[in-house]
GROMACS .gro file of C-alpha atoms in nm:
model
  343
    1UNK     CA    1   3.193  -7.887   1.988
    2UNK     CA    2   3.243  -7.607   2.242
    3UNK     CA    3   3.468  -7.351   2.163
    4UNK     CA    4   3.456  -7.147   2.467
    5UNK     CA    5   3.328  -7.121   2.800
    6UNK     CA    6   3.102  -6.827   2.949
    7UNK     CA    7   3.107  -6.796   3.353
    8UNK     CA    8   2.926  -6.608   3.555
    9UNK     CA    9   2.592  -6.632   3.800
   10UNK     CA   10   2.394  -6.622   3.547
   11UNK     CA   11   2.575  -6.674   3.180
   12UNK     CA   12   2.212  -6.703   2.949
   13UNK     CA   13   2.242  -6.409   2.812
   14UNK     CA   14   2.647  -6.397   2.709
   15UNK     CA   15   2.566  -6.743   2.580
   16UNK     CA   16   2.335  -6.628   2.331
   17UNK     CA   17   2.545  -6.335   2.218
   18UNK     CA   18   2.822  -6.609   2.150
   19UNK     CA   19   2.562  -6.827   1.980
   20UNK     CA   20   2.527  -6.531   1.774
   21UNK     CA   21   2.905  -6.476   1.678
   22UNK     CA   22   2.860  -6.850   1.550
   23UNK     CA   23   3.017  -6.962   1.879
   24UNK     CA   24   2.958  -7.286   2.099
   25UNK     CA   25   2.949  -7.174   2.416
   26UNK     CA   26   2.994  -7.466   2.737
   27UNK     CA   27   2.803  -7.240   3.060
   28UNK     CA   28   2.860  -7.270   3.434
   29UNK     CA   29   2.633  -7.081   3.632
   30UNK     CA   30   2.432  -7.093   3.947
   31UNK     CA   31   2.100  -7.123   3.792
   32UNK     CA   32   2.112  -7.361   3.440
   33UNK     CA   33   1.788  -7.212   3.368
   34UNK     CA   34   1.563  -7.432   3.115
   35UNK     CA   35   1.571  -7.142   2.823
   36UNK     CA   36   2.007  -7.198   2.846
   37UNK     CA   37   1.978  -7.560   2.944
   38UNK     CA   38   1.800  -7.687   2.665
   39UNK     CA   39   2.073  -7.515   2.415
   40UNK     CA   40   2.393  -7.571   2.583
   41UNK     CA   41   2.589  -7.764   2.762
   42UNK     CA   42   2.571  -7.646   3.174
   43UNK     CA   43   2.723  -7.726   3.457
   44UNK     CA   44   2.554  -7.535   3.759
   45UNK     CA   45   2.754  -7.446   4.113
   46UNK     CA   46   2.579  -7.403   4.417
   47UNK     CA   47   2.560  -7.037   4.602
   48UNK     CA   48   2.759  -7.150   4.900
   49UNK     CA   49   3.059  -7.273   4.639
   50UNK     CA   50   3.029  -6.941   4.418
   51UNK     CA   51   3.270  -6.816   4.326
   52UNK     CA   52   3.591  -6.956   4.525
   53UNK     CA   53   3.435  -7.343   4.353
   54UNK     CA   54   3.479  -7.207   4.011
   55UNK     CA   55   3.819  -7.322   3.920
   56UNK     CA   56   3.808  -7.672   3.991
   57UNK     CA   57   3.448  -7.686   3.790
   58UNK     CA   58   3.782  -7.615   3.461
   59UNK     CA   59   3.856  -7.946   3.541
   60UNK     CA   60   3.629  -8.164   3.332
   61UNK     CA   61   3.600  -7.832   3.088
   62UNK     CA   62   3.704  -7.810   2.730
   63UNK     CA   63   4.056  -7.694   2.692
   64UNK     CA   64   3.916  -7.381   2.548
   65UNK     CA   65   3.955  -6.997   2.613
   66UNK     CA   66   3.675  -6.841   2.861
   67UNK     CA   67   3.438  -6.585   2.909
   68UNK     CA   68   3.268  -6.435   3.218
   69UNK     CA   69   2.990  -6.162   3.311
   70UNK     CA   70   2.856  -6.025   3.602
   71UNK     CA   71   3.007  -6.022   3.942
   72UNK     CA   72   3.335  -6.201   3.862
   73UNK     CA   73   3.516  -5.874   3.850
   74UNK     CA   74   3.577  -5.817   4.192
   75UNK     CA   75   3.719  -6.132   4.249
   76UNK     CA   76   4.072  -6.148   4.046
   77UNK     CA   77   4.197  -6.397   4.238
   78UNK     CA   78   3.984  -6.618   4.191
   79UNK     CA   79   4.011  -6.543   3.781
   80UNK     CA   80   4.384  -6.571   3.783
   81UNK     CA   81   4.342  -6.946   3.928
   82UNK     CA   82   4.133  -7.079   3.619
   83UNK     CA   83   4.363  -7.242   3.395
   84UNK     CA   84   4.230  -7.104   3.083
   85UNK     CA   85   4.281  -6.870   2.827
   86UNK     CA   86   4.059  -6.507   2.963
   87UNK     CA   87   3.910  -6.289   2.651
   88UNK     CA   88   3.897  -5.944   2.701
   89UNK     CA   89   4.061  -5.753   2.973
   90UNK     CA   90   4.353  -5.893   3.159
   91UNK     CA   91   4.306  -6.001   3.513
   92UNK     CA   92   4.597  -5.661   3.628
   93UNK     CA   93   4.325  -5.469   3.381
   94UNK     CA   94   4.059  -5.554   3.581
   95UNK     CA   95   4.259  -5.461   3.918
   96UNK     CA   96   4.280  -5.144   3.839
   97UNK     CA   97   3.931  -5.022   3.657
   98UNK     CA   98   3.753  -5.129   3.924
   99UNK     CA   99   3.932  -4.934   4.232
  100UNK     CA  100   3.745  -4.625   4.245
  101UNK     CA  101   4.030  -4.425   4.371
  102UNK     CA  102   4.240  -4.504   4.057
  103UNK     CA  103   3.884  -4.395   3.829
  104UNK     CA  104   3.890  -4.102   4.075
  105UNK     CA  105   4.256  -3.996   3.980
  106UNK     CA  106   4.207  -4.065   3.609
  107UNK     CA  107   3.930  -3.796   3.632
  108UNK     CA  108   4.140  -3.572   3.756
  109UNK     CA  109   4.376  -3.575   3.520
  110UNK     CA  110   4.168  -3.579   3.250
  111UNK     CA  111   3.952  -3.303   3.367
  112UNK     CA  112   3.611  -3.553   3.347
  113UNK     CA  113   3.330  -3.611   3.627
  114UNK     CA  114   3.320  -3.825   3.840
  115UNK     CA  115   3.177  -3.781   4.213
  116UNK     CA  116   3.322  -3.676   4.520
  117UNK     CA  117   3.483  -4.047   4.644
  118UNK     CA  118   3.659  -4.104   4.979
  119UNK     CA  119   3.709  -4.350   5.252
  120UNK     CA  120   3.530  -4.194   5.495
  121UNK     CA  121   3.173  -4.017   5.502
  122UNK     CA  122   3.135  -3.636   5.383
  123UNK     CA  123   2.884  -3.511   5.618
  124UNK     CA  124   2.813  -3.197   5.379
  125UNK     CA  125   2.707  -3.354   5.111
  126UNK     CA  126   2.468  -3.685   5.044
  127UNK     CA  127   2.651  -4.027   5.055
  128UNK     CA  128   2.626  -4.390   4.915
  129UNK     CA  129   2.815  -4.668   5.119
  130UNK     CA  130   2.947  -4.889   4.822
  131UNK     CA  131   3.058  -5.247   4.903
  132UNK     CA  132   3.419  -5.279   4.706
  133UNK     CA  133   3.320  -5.640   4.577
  134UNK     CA  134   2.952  -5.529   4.444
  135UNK     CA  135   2.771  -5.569   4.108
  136UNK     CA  136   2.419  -5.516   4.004
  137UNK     CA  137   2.413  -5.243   4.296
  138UNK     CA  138   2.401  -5.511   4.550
  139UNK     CA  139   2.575  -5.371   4.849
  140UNK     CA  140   2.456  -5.008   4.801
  141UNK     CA  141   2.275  -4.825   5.048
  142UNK     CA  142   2.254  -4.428   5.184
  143UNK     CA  143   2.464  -4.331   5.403
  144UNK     CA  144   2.323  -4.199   5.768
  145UNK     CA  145   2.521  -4.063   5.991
  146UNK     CA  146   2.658  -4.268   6.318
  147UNK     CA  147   2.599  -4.546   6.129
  148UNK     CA  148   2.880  -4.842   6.135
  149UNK     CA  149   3.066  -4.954   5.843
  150UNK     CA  150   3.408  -5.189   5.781
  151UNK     CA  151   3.672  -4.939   5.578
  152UNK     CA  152   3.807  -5.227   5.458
  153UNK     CA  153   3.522  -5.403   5.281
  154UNK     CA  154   3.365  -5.020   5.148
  155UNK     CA  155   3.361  -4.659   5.024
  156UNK     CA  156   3.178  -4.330   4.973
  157UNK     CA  157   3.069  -4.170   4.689
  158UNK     CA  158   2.845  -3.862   4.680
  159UNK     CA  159   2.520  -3.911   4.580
  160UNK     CA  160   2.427  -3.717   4.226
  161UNK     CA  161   2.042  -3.744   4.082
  162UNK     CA  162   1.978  -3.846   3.757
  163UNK     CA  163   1.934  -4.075   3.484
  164UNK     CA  164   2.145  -4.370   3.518
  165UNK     CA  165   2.295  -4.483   3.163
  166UNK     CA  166   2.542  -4.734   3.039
  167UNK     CA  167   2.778  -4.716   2.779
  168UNK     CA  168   2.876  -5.039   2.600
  169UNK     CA  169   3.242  -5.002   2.403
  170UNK     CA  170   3.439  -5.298   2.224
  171UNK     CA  171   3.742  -5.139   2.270
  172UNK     CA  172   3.793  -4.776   2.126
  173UNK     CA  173   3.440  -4.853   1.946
  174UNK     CA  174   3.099  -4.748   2.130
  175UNK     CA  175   2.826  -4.978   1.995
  176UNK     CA  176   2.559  -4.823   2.233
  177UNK     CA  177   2.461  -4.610   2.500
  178UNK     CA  178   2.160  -4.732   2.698
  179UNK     CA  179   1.902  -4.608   2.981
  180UNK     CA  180   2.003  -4.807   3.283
  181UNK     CA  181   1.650  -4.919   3.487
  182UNK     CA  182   1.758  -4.935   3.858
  183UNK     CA  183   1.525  -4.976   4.144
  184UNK     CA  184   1.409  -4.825   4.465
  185UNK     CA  185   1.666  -5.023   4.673
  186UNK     CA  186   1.913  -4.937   4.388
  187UNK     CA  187   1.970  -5.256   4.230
  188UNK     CA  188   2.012  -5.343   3.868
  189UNK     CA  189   1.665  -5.369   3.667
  190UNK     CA  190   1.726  -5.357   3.340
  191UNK     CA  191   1.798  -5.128   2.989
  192UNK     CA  192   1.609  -4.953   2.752
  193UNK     CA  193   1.841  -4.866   2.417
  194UNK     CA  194   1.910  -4.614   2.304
  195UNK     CA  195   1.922  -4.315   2.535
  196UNK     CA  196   1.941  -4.017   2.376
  197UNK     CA  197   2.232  -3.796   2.501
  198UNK     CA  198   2.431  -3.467   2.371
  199UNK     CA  199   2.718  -3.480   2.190
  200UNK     CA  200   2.941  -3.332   2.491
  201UNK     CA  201   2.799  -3.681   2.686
  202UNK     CA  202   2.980  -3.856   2.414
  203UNK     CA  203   3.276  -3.714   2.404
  204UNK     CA  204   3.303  -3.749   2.739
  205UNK     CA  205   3.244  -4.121   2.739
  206UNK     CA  206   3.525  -4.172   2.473
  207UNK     CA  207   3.733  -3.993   2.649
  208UNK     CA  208   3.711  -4.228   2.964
  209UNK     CA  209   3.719  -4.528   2.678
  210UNK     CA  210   4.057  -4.433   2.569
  211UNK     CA  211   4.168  -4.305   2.906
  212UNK     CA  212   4.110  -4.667   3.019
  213UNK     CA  213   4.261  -4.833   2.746
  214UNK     CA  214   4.036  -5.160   2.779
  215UNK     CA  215   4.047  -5.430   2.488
  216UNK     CA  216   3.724  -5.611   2.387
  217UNK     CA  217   3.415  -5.583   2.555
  218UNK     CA  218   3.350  -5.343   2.858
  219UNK     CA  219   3.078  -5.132   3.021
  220UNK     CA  220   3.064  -4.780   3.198
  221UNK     CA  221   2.742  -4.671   3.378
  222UNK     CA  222   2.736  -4.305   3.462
  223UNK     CA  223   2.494  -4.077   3.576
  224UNK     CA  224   2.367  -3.768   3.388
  225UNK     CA  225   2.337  -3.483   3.637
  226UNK     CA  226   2.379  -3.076   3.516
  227UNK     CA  227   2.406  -3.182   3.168
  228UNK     CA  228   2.744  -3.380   3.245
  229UNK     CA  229   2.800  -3.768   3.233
  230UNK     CA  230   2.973  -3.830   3.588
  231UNK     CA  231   3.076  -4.213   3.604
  232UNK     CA  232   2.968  -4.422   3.868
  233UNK     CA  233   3.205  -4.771   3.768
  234UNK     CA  234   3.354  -5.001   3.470
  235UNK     CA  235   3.240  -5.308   3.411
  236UNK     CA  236   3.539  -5.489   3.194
  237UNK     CA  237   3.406  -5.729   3.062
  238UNK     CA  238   3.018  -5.816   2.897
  239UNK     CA  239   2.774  -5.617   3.076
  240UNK     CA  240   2.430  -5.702   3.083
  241UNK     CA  241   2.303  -5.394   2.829
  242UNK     CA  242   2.493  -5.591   2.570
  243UNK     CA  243   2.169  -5.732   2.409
  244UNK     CA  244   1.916  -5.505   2.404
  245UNK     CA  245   2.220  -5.311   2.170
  246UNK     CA  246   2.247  -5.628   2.002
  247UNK     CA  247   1.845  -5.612   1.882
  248UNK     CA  248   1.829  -5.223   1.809
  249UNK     CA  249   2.163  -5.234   1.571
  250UNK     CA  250   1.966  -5.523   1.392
  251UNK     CA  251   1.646  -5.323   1.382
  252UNK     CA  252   1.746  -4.965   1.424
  253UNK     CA  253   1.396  -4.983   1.737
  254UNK     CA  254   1.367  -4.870   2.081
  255UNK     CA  255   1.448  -5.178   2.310
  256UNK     CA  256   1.459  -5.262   2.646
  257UNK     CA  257   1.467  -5.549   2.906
  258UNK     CA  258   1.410  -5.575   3.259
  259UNK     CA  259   1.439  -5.788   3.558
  260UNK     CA  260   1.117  -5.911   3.765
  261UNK     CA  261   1.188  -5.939   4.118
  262UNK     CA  262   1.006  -6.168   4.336
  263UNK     CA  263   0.769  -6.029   4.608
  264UNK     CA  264   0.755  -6.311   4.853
  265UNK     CA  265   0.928  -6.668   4.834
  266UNK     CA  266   0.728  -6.886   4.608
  267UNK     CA  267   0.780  -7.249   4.379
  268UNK     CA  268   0.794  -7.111   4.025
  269UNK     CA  269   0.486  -7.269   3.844
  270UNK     CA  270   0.448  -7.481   3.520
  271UNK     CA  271   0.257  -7.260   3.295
  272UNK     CA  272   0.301  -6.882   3.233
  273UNK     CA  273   0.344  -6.646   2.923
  274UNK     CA  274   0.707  -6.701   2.975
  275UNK     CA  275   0.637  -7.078   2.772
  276UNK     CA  276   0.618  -6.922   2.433
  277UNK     CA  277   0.971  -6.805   2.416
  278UNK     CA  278   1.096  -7.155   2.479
  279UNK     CA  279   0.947  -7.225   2.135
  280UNK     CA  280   1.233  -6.997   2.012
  281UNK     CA  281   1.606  -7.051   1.946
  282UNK     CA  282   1.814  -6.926   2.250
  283UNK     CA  283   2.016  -6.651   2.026
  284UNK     CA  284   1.719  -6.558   1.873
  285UNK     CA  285   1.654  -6.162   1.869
  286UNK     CA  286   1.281  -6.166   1.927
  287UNK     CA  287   1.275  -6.400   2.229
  288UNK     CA  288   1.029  -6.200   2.442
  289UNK     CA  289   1.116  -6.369   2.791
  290UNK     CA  290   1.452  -6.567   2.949
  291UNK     CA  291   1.620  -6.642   3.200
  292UNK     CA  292   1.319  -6.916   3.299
  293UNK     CA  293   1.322  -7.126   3.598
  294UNK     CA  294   1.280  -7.441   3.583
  295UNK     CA  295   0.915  -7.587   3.747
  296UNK     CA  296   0.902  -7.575   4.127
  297UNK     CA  297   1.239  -7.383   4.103
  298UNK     CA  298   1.227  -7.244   4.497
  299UNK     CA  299   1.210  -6.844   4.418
  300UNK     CA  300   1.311  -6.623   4.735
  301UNK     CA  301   1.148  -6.289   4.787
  302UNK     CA  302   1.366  -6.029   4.648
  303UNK     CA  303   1.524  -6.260   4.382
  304UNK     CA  304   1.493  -6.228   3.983
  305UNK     CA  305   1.202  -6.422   3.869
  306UNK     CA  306   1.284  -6.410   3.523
  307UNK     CA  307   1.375  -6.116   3.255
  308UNK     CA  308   1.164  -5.988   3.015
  309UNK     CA  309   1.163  -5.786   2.662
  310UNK     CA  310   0.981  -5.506   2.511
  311UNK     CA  311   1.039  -5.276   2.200
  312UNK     CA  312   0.928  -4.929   2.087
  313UNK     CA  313   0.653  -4.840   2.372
  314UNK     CA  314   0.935  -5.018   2.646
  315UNK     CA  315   0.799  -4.875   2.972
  316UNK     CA  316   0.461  -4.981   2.930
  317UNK     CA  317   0.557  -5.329   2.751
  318UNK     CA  318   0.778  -5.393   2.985
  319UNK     CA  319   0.537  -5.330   3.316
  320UNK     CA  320   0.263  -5.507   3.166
  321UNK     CA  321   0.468  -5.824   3.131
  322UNK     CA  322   0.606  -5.791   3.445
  323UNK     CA  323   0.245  -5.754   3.601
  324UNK     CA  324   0.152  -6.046   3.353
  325UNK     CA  325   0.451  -6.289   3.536
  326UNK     CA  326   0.354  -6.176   3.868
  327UNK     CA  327  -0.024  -6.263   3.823
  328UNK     CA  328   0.104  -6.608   3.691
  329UNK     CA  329   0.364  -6.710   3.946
  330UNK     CA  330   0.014  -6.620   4.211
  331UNK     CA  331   0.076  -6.285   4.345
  332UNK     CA  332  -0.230  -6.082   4.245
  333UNK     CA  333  -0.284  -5.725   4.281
  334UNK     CA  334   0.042  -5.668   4.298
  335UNK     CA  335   0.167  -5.282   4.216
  336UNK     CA  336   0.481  -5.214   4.100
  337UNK     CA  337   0.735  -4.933   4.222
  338UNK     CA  338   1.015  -4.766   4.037
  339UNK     CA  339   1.144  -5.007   3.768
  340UNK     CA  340   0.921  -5.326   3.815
  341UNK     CA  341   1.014  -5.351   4.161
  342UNK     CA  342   0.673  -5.499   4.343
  343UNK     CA  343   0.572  -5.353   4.652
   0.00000   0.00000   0.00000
C-alpha cells in the first residue's frame, strides 16, 4: 500500500530512492516511463495541464504525505493548493530560498560568494538572463546588449567560469558534493560523484546550509571560480544528484549519470541496450539505464531520450553509452558536444 506520493515531471528517480528507504511510493508525472511504470503505481498529466492540473490529480490519491522534485519549486502556489501533507521544506521555505535577491543578501551578511545579481543588465561585466520560474537551466541564456527582456518574469547574474558542482545536504548533514554536467546551451546533463574540492569549499557550503536553515532534503549548485564556491541557486527539495550519492556511499566508487538529449524528433524504438536494465528492480543500485520511453514514445529534438549510468572511468562510460543510444534510436554518426549534447 502506498505510503507516499512523489510529484514532479519526471518522479523515476525519487521513486526509487523511496523504494530504497522501504517506502511505497504512488508517482504522477508527465512521462510514466516503462522502467517506473512497471514498479509503481502512475498516474501521468499532460504538458499543457502541468503543473496548474496537479492538485485535482490528489483527488483519487492516497490520503498520504507527498513528495516532489524538479521544477515544482517555483510554483508555491500551486504546492500550497495540494491537500496533503509536504516533506521537507515548507512551502514560505521555499519562497524565500529561491529569490535570488534574498540568497544575494544572505551573502552579504555572511561574507560568502555569490555573483553580482540585479534587475537590470551590468554592461561591464558578462551577464546571464535567468527566467525566475526555471529549473534544469531551462530559461538561461547570455545576455547581449539591446536585447529585450520582461523584468518581471527575469534577472541578471554575472557570468563566472568554472566547474559547476552540487552539494546535496539532509539538513545540517552534507551527504555529497558532486560535479554538475551542464551543456552547451546550459541545461542540466547530469553528475559525476564525488568532486573533489578544498576544505575552504566546504566550509563554505555549510555555512550557506546553516545560513538557510532548510530541513530534509535540499540541493545547492555553485560554481568554483578563483578557488571560491560562489552559489548559483537552492534547490529545496530532492535534487537530481541525489542518486549517483546514493551508489558511491554504498560503494565508496566514482559515479556519474547523464542525460541524452535527442538530436532530431524521432518514435523511440523497441530494442536498444537500454532493455537490459528493465531486467532489474527499479531501486536497484546497478541499473545502468532509466528513465525509458515507452515504444513509439514521440521524442522531440532537444528532449531527454533517456538517462544513463557509468562508474569509475564516468566520462568515457558515460559518452560511449550515450553514442550507443543514439546509434540505436537511428541517428548515426552522430558527435557529441560538451556533456553528451549531440550536434
Amino acid at each position: 500500500m502506498a505510503d507516499v506520493i512523489v510529484v514532479g515531471a519526471s518522479v523515476r528517480a525519487l521513486a526509487a530512492s523511496m523504494l530504497r528507504e522501504g517506502r511505497e511510493p504512488w508517482c504522477i508525472d508527465l512521462f510514466a516511463d516503462v522502467d517506473l511504470a512497471r514498479r509503481c503505481l502512475v498516474k501521468t498529466i499532460s504538458l499543457e495541464d502541468y503543473p496548474q492540473g496537479l492538485p485535482a490529480l490528489f483527488d483519487d490519491a492516497p490520503n498520504v504525505p507527498w513528495r516532489f522534485t524538479g521544477g515544482l519549486e517555483n510554483y508555491p502556489e500551486i504546492l500550497e493548493q495540494i491537500p496533503r501533507p509536504l516533506l521537507g521544506p515548507s512551502v514560505a521555505d521555499i519562497r524565500r530560498v529561491r529569490d535570488p535577491f534574498y540568497l544575494a543578501e544572505l551573502a552579504a551578511r555572511h561574507h560568502l560568494p555569490f555573483p553580482r545579481t540585479s534587475h537590470m543588465p551590468d554592461l561591464d561585466v558578462p551577464m546571464f538572463v535567468k527566467a525566475y520560474r526555471s529549473a534544469g537551466g531551462l530559461g538561461v541564456r547570455l545576455w547581449t546588449a539591446g536585447s529585450e527582456f520582461d523584468p518581471q518574469r527575469v534577472y541578471f547574474q554575472e557570468r563566472l567560469n568554472g566547474v559547476v558542482g552540487s552539494a546535496l545536504f539532509r539538513g545540517q548533514e552534507l551527504l555529497g558534493v558532486s560535479e554538475q554536467l551542464v551543456t552547451p546551451h546550459f541545461a542540466y546533463a547530469g553528475n559525476v560523484t564525488p568532486l573533489s574540492v578544498t576544505a575552504d569549499v566546504l566550509e563554505t557550503l555549510r555555512v550557506w546550509s546553516r545560513s538557510l536553515n532548510l530541513p530534509d532534503l535540499f540541493g545547492i549548485d555553485f560554481i568554483l571560480c578563483d578557488r571560491q564556491a560562489f552559489l548559483l541557486e537552492v534547490n529545496p527539495r530532492y535534487a537530481a544528484s541525489y542518486e549517483v550519492i546514493e551508489r558511491h556511499r554504498a560503494d565508496g566508487r566514482i559515479h556519474g549519470k547523464a542525460i541524452v538529449y535527442a538530436p532530431a524528433d524521432f518514435p523511440f524504438p523497441a530494442q536498444g541496450p537500454w532493455l537490459e536494465a528493465l531486467e532489474r528492480p527499479l531501486e536497484s543500485l546497478q541499473v545502468p539505464y532509466a528513465d525509458i520511453p515507452a515504444r513509439d514514445t514521440p521524442v522531440s529534438r532537444g528532449q531527454p531520450i533517456l538517462t544513463v549510468f557509468a562508474e569509475d572511468d564516468c566520462a568515457r562510460v558515460l559518452r560511449a553509452k550515450s553514442a550507443e543510444v543514439l546509434r540505436a534510436c537511428g541517428f548515426s554518426g552522430i558527435s557529441l558536444s560538451g556533456p553528451l549534447e549531440p550536434v
